Short mmCIF file of C-alpha atoms and ligand atoms in Angstrom, two decimals:
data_model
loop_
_atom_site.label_atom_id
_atom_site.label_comp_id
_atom_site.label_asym_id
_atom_site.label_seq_id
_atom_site.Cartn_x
_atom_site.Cartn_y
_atom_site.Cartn_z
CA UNK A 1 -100.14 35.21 191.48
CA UNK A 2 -96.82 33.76 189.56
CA UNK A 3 -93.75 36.38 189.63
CA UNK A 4 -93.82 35.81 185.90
CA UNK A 5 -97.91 36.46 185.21
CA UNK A 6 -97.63 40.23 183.60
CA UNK A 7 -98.66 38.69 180.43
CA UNK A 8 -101.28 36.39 181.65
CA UNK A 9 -104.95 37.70 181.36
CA UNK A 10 -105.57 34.27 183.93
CA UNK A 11 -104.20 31.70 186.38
CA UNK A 12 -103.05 28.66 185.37
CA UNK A 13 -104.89 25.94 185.94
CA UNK A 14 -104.38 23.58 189.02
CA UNK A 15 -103.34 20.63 187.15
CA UNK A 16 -101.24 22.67 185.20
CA UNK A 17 -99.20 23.61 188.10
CA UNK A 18 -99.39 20.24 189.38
CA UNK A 19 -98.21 19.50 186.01
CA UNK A 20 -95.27 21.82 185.43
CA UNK A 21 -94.07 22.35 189.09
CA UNK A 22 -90.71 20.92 190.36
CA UNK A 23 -91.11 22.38 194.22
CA UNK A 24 -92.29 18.92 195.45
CA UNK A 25 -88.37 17.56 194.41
CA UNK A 26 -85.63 20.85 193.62
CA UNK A 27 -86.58 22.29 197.38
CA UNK A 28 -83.52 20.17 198.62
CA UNK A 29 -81.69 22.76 196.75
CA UNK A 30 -82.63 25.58 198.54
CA UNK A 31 -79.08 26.20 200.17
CA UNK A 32 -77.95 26.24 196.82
CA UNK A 33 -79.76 28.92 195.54
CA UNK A 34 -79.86 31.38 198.47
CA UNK A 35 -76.06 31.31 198.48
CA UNK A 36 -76.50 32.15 195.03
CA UNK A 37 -78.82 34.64 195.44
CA UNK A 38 -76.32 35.88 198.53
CA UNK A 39 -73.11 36.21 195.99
CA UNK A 40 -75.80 37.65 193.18
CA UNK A 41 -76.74 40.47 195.31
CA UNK A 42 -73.17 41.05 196.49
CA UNK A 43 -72.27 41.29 192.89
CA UNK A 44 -75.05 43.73 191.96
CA UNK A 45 -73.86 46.05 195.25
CA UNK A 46 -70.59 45.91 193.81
CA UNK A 47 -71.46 47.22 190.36
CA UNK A 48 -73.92 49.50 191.82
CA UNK A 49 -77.43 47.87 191.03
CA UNK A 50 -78.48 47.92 194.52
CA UNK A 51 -76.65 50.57 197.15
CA UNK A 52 -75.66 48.87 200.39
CA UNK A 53 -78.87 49.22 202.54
CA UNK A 54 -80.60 46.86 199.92
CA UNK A 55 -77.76 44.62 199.41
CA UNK A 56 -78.19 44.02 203.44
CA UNK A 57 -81.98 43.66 203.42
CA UNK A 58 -82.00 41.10 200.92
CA UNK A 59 -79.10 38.88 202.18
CA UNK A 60 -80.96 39.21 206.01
CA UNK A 61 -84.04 38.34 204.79
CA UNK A 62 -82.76 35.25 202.45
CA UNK A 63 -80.58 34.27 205.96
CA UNK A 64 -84.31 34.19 207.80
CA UNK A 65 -85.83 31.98 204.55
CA UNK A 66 -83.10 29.68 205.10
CA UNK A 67 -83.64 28.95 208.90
CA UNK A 68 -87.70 28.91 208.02
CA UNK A 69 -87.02 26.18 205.76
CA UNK A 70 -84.42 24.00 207.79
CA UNK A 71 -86.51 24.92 210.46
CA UNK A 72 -89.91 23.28 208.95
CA UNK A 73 -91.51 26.65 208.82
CA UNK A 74 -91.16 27.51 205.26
CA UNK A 75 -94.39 26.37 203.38
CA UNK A 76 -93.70 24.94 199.90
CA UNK A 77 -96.63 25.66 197.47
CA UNK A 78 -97.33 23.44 194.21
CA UNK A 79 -98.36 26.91 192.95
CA UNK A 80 -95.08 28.51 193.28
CA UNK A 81 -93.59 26.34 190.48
CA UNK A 82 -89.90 26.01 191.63
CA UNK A 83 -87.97 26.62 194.63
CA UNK A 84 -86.23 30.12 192.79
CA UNK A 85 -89.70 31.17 192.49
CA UNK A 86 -90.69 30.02 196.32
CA UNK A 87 -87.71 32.03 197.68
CA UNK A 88 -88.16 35.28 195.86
CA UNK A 89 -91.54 35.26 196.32
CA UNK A 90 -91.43 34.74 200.34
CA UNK A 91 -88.32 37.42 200.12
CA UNK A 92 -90.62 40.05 198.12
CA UNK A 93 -93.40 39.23 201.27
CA UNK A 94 -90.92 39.78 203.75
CA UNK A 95 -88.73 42.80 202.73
CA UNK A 96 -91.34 44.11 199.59
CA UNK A 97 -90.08 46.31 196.54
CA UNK A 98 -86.65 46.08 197.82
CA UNK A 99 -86.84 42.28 197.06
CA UNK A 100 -87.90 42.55 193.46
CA UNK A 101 -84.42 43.78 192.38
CA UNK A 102 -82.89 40.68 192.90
CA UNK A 103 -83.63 39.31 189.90
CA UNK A 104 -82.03 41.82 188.01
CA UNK A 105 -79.34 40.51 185.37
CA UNK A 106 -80.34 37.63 186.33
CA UNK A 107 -82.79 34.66 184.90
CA UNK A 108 -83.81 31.10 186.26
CA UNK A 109 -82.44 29.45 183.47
CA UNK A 110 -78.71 30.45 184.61
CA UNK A 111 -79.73 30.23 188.18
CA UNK A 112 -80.39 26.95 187.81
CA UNK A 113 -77.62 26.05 186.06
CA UNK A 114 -75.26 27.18 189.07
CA UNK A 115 -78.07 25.28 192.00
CA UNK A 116 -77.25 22.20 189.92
CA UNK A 117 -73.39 22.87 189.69
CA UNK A 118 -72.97 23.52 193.16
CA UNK A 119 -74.84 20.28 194.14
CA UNK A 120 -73.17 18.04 191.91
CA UNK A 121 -69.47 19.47 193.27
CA UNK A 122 -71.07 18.63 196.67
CA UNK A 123 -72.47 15.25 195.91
CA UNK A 124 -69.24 14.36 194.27
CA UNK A 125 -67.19 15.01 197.12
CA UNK A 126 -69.56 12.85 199.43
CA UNK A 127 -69.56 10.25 196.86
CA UNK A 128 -65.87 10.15 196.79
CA UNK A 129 -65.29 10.22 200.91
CA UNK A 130 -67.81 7.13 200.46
CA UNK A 131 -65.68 5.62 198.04
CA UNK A 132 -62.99 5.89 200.09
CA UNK A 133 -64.04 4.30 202.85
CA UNK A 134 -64.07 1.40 200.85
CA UNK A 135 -61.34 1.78 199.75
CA UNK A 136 -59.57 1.65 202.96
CA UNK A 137 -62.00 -1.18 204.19
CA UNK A 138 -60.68 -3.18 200.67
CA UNK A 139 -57.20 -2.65 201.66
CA UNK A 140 -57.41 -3.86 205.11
CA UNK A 141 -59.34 -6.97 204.00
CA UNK A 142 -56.34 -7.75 201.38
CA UNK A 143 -53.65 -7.55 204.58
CA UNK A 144 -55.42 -9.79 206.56
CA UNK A 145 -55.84 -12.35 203.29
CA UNK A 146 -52.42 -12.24 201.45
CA UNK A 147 -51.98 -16.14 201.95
CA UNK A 148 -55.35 -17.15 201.85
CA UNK A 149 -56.03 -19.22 199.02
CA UNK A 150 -58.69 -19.27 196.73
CA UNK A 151 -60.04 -20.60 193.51
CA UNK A 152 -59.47 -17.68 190.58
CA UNK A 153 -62.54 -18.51 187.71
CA UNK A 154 -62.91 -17.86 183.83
CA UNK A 155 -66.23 -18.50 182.90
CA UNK A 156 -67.15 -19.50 186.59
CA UNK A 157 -65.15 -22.47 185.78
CA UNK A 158 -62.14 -23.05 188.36
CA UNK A 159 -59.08 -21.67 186.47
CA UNK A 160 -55.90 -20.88 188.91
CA UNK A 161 -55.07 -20.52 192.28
CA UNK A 162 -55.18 -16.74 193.70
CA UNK A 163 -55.39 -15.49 196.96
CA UNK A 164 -58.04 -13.70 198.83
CA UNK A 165 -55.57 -10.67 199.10
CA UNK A 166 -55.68 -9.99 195.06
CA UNK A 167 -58.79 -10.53 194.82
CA UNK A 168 -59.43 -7.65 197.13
CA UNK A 169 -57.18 -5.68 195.51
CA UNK A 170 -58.73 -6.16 192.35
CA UNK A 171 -62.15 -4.50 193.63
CA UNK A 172 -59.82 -1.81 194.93
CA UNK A 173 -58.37 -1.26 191.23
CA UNK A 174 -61.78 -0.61 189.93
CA UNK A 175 -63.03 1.81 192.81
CA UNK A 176 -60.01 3.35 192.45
CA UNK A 177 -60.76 4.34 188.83
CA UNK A 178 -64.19 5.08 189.71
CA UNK A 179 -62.82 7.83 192.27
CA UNK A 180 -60.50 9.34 190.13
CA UNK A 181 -63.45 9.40 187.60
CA UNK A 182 -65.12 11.57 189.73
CA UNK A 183 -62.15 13.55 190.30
CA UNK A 184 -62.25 13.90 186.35
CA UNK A 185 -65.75 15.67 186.13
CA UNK A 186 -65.32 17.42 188.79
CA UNK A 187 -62.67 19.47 186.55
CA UNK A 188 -66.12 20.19 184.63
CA UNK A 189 -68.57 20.92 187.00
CA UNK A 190 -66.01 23.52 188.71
CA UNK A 191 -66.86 26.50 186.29
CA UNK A 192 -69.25 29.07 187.11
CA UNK A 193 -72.78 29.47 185.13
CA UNK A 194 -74.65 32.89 186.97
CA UNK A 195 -74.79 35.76 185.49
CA UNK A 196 -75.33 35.09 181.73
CA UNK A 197 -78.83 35.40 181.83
CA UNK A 198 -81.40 34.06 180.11
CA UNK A 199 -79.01 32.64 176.62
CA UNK A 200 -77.96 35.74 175.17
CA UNK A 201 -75.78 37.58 178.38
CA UNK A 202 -77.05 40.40 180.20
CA UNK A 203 -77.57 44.21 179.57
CA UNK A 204 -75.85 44.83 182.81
CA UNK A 205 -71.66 44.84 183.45
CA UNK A 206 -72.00 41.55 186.10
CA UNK A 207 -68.82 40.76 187.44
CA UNK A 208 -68.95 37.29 186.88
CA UNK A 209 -65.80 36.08 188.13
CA UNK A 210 -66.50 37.80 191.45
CA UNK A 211 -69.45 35.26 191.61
CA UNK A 212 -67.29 32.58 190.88
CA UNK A 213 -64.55 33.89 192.84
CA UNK A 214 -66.75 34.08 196.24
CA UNK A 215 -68.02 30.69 195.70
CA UNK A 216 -64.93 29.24 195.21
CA UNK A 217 -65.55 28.19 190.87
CA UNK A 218 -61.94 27.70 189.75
CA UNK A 219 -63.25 29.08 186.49
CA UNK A 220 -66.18 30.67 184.48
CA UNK A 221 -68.04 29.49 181.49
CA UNK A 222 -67.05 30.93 178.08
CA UNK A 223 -70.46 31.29 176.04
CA UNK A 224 -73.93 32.20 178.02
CA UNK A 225 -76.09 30.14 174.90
CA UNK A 226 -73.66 26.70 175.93
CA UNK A 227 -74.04 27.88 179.95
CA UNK A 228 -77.78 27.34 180.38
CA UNK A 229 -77.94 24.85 178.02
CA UNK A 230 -75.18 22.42 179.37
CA UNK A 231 -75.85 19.40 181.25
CA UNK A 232 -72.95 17.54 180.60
CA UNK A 233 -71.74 17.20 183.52
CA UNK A 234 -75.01 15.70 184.97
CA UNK A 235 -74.63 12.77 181.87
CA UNK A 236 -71.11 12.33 183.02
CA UNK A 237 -72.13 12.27 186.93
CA UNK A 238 -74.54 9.25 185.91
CA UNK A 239 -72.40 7.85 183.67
CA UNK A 240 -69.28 7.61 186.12
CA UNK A 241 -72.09 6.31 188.63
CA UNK A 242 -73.63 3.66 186.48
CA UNK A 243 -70.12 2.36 185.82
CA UNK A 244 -69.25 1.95 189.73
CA UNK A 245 -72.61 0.25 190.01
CA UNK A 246 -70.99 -1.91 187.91
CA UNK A 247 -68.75 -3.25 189.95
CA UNK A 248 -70.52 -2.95 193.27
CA UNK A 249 -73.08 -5.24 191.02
CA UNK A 250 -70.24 -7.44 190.06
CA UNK A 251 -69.15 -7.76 193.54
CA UNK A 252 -72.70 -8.27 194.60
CA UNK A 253 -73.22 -10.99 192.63
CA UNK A 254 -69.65 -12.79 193.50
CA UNK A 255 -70.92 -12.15 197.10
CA UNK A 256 -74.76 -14.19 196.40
CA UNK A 257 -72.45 -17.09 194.92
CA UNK A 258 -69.37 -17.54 197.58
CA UNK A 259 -72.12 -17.54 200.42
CA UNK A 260 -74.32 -19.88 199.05
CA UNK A 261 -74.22 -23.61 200.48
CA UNK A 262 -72.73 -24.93 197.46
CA UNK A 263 -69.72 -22.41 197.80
CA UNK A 264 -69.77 -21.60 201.54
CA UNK A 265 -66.65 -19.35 200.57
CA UNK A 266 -68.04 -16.67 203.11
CA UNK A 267 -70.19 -16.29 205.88
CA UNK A 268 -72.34 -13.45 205.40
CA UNK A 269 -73.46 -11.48 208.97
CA UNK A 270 -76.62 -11.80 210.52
CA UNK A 271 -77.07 -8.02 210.67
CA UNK A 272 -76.95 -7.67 206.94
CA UNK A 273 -79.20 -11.16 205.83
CA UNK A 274 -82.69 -11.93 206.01
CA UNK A 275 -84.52 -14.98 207.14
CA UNK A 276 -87.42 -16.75 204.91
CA UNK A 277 -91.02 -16.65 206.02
CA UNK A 278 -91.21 -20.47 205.03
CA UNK A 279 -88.24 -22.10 205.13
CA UNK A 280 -86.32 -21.95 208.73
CA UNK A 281 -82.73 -22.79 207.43
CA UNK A 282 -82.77 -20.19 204.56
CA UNK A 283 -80.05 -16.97 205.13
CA UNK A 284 -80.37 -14.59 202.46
CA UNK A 285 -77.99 -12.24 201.17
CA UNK A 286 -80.84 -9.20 200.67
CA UNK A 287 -77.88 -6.34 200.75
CA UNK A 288 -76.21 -8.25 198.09
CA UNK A 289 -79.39 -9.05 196.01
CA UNK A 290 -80.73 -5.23 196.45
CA UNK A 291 -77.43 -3.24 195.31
CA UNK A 292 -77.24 -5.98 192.24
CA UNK A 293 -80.97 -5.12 191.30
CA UNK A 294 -80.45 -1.25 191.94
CA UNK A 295 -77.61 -1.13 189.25
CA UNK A 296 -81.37 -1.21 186.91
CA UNK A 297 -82.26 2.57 188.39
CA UNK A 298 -78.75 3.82 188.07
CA UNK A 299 -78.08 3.13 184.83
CA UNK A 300 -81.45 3.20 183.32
CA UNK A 301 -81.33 7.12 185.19
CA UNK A 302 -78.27 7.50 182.78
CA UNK A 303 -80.19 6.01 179.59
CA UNK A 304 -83.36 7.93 180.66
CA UNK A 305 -81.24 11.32 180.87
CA UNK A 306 -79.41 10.76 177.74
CA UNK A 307 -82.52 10.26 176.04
CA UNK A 308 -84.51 13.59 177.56
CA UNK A 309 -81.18 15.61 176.32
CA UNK A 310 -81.27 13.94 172.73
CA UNK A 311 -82.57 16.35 170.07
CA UNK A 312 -83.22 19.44 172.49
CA UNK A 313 -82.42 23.06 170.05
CA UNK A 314 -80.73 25.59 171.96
CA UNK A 315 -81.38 26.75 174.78
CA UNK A 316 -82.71 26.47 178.01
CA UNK A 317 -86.31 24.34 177.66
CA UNK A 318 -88.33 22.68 179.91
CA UNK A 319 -87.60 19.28 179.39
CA UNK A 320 -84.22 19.87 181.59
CA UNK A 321 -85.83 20.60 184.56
CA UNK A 322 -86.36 16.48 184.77
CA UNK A 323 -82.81 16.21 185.54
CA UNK A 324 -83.08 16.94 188.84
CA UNK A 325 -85.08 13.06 189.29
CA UNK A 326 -82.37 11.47 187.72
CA UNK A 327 -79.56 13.39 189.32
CA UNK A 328 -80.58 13.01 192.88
CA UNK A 329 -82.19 9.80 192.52
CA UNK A 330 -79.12 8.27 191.22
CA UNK A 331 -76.84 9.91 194.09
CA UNK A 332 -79.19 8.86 197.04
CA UNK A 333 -78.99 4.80 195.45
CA UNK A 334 -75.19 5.49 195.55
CA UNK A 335 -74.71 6.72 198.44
CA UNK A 336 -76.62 4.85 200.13
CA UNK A 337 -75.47 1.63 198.55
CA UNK A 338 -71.93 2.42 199.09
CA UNK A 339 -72.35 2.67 202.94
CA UNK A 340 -74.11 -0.84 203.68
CA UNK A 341 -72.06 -2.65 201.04
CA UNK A 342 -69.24 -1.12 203.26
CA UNK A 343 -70.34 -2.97 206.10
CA UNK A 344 -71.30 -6.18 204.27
CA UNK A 345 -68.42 -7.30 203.65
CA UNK A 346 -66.55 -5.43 206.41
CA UNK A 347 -68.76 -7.76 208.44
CA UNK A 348 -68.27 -11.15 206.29
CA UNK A 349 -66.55 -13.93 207.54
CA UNK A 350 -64.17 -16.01 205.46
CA UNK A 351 -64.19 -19.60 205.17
CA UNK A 352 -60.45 -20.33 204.64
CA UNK A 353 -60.34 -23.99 205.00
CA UNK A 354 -63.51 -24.06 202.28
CA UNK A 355 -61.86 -21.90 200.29
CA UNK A 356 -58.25 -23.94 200.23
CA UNK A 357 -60.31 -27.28 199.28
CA UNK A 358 -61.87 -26.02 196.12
CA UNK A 359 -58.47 -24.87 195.03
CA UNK A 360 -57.12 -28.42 195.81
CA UNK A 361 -60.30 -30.52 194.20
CA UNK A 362 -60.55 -28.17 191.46
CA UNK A 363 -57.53 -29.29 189.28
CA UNK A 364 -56.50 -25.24 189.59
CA UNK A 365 -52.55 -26.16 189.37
CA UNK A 366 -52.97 -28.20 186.10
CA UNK A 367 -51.43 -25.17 184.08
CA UNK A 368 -48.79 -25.16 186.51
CA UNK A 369 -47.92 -28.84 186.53
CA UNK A 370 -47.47 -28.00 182.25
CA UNK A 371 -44.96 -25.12 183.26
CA UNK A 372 -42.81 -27.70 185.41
CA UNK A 373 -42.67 -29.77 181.96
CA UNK A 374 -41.85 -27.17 180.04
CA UNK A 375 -39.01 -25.81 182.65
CA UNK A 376 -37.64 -29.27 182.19
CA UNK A 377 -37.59 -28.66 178.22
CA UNK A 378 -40.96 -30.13 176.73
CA UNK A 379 -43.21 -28.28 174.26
CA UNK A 380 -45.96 -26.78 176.24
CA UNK A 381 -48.71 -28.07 173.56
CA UNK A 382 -47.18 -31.46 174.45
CA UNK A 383 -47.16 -30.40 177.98
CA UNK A 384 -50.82 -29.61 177.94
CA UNK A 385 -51.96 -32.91 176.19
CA UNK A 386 -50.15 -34.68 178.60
CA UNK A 387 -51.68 -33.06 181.84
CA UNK A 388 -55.00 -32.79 180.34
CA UNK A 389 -54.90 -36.23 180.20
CA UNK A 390 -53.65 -36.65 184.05
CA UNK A 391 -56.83 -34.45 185.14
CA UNK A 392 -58.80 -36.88 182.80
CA UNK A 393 -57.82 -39.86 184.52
CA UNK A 394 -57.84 -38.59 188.30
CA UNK A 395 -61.48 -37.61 187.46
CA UNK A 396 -62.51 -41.04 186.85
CA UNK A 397 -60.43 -42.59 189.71
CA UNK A 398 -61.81 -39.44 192.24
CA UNK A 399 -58.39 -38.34 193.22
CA UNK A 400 -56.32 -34.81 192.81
CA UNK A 401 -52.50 -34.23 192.02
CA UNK A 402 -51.95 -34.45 195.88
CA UNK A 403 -52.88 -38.14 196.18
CA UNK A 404 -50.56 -38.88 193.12
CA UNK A 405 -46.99 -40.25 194.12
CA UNK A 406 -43.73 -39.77 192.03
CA UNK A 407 -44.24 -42.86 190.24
CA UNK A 408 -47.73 -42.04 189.11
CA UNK A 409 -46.01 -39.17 188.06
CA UNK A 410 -43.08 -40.39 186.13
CA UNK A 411 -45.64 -42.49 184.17
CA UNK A 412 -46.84 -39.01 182.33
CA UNK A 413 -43.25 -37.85 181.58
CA UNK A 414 -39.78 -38.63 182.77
CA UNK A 415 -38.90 -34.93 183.41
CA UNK A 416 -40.96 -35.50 186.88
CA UNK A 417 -38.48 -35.53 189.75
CA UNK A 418 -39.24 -35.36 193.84
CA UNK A 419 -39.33 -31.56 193.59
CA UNK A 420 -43.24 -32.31 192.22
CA UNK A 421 -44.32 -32.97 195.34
CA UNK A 422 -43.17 -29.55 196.89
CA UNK A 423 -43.86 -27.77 193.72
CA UNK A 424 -47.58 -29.03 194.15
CA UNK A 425 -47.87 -26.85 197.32
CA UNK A 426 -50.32 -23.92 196.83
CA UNK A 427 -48.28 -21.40 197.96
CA UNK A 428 -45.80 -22.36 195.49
CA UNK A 429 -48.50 -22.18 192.74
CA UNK A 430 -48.74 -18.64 193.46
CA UNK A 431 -45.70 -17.44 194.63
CA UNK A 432 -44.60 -18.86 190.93
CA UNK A 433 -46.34 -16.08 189.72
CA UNK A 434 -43.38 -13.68 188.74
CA UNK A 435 -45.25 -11.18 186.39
CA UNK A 436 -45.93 -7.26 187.51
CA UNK A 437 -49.38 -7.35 189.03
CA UNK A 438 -49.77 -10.99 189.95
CA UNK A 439 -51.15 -13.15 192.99
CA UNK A 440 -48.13 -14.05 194.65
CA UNK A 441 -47.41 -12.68 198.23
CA UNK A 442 -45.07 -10.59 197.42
CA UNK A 443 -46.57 -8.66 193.75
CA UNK A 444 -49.76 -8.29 196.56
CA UNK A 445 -47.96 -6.42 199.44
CA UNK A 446 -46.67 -4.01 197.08
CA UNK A 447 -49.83 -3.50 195.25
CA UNK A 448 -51.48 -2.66 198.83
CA UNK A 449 -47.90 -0.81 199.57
CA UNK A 450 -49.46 1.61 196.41
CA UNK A 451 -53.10 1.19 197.50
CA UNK A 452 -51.80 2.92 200.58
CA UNK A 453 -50.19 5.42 199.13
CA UNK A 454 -53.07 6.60 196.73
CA UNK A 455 -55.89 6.62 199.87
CA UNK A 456 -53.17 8.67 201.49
CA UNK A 457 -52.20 11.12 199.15
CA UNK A 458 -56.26 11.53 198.15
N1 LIG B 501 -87.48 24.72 187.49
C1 LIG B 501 -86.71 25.00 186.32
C2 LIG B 501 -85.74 23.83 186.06
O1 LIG B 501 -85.48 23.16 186.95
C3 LIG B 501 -85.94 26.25 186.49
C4 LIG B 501 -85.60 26.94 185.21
C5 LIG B 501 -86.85 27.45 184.60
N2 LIG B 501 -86.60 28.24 183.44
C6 LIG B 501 -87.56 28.57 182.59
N3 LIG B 501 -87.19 29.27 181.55
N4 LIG B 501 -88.80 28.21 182.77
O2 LIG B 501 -85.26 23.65 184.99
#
């Protein structure tokens, strides 16, 4: 018999509760809504809706449903609808009339509301000791590569010389957003739903902000119709997720390409690759591949919720109860993602030498060659033409600027003195990089001095 069937003259059918039920996925919020329950029956006591014998009877018995559950002895039935209805209903077994007053001033549609909040402030906090993990990981990579040189691309076409170090730190930037993204909604999620009812309020005085005060809400919400009918928070939970799938993607996929043969930029572990079936020399990146192709559930979770919320009327209907599938699917991808692409890279060797020759056969310092013309007071258009040329020509002869001697050089342009051939060291090429923010040595030891200081202070 459903708690709700006073105004049924039958059962629903079996596929109808197969149909409508969300037991088989919202029991993982069972600790959730007993501590609910737990504050909801302390409030009640407090108000006098329940006198103190009660108030203890129902917060024993709810302790005892909790250890059933995490103790595998709790039996989840299809029939019981939803995990609110599965714990009532076992507390009304176990302690009788005494557990049907829980319920008072309260309905599902608010209760559910505050199972969800209290999840997502959970999951955002584990999300965000993931993220900075690696974090921490990204800024111990960028120490140990501050003078290691590699190619920096614009349309995966070589473009200039950058380190290893910046590139790091460049991941780091973006994480770093995504964190305090989190931080953002968490601002949101952090105000109490219980105790508005159903939509309109309740016929009782509930002391709301002792609910919110005992489970440590910083505030409460404003109108009961918005309360049970808000899942913003969940849109901007995926949202803020899909985006750092983004770059985990992003990173994925520079990953696939710097370990390939062709690159051979990095060394991916054995503990995070795959063999083929077929071919004996193949190593394949799998991690990589697997968080790249997971970005598809993560963001099509946020597309998928968007469009279940589109057009609902006020308030609470049905079609909400689906955001539990997108919610925790979503954070169990992230979460788990976020740890093994930790230890991918963590684990990833670098091919230094590799990496220095592609900056040196790639014609990276051609912009920089321009700049020395300039310095010496030619147009940089002029300057340009004139190098763009130079890489023409060393293309067909198969050489770079570091087989060309002074003479060579003096036949593009006069300005050309001996300093070219020191100039044309990489470090130079970077360390000539004076702007706030840039690759050289010294703009990336104080960008990890500040990377430092925000994992610290966070
Ligand atoms: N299982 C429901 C959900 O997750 C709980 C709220 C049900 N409310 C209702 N009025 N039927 O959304």
């Amino acid at each position: 018999m459903k708690l709700w069937s006073g105004r049924f003259n039958k059962s629903t059918s079996s596929l109808m509760d197969q149909f409508n039920n969300s037991i088989t996925f919202d029991y993982i919020l069972y600790k959730y809504d007993i501590l609910g329950s737990i504050v909801h029956v302390k409030m009640l006591y407090e108000i006098g809706l329940v006198n103190n014998g009660e108030k203890n009877k129902i917060i024993d018995a709810l302790g005892i449903i909790k250890n059933e559950i995490e103790n595998d002895e709790f039996e989840f039935k299809i029939e019981d609808e939803d995990i609110h209805m599965a714990i009532e209903k076992e507390l009304i077994k176990k302690i009788g009339n005494v557990g049907k007053k829980l319920h008072t001033a309260r309905s599902r549609n608010d209760q559910i509301a505050l199972d969800m909040k209290l999840y997502t402030k959970d999951k955002i906090i584990e999300i965000q000791n993931v993220i900075k993990v690696l974090l921490k990981t990204l800024i111990e990579l960028s120490e140990e590569n501050i003078s290691t040189f590699m190619p920096g691309y614009t349309h995966l076409q070589g473009a200039q010389i950058i380190t290893l170090g910046f590139y790091f730190q460049c991941y780091f930037q973006k994480f770093k957003r995504d964190y305090e993204r989190f931080d953002d909604i968490l601002d949101r999620v952090d105000v109490m739903p219980l105790g508005v009812g159903a939509l309109a309020g309740v016929n009782y005085e509930t002391d709301r902000f002792f609910i919110a005060n005992k489970l440590g809400f910083k505030n409460i919400t404003e109108n009961a119709l918005d309360t049970v009918s808000d899942r913003d928070y969940i849109l901007e939970y995926l949202n803020a997720a899909s985006i750092m799938f983004i770059h985990l993607s992003r990173f994925c996929e520079e990953i696939i390409i710097y370990s390939s043969q062709e690159y051979n930029f990095f060394k991916l572990d054995d503990a995070y690759s795959t063999g083929s079936s077929i071919m004996p020399q193949k190593k394949n990146p799998d991690v990589a591949e697997l968080i790249r192709g997971k970005s598809g559930e993560v963001i099509s979770n946020l597309f998928g919720f968007f469009t279940t919320m589109k057009g609902l009327p006020l308030a609470y209907n049905k079609d909400m109860q689906e955001d539990k599938k997108y919610l925790f699917g979503t954070t169990k991808v992230v979460l788990d993602s976020l740890e093994i692409f930790n230890n991918l890279i963590k684990s990833t060797k670098i091919n230094k030498e590799v990496m220095k020759n592609a900056c040196l056969n790639g014609y990276l310092q051609a912009t920089d060659i321009a700049d020395y013309l300039v310095k010496g007071g030619m147009e940089f258009r002029e300057a340009h033409k004139i190098i763009g040329n130079m890489v023409s020509n060393l293309e067909k002869e198969n050489k770079i600027f570091q087989d060309m001697t002074i003479e060579e050089f003096k036949k593009y342009s006069e300005i050309f003195e001996e300093d070219i051939i020191e100039y044309l060291k990489l470090e130079n090429s970077v360390n000539m990089k004076k702007s706030y923010g840039s690759t050289s040595f010294d703009s990336v030891i104080k960008m990890i001095e500040n990377s430092k200081k925000f994992t610290n202070e966070n």
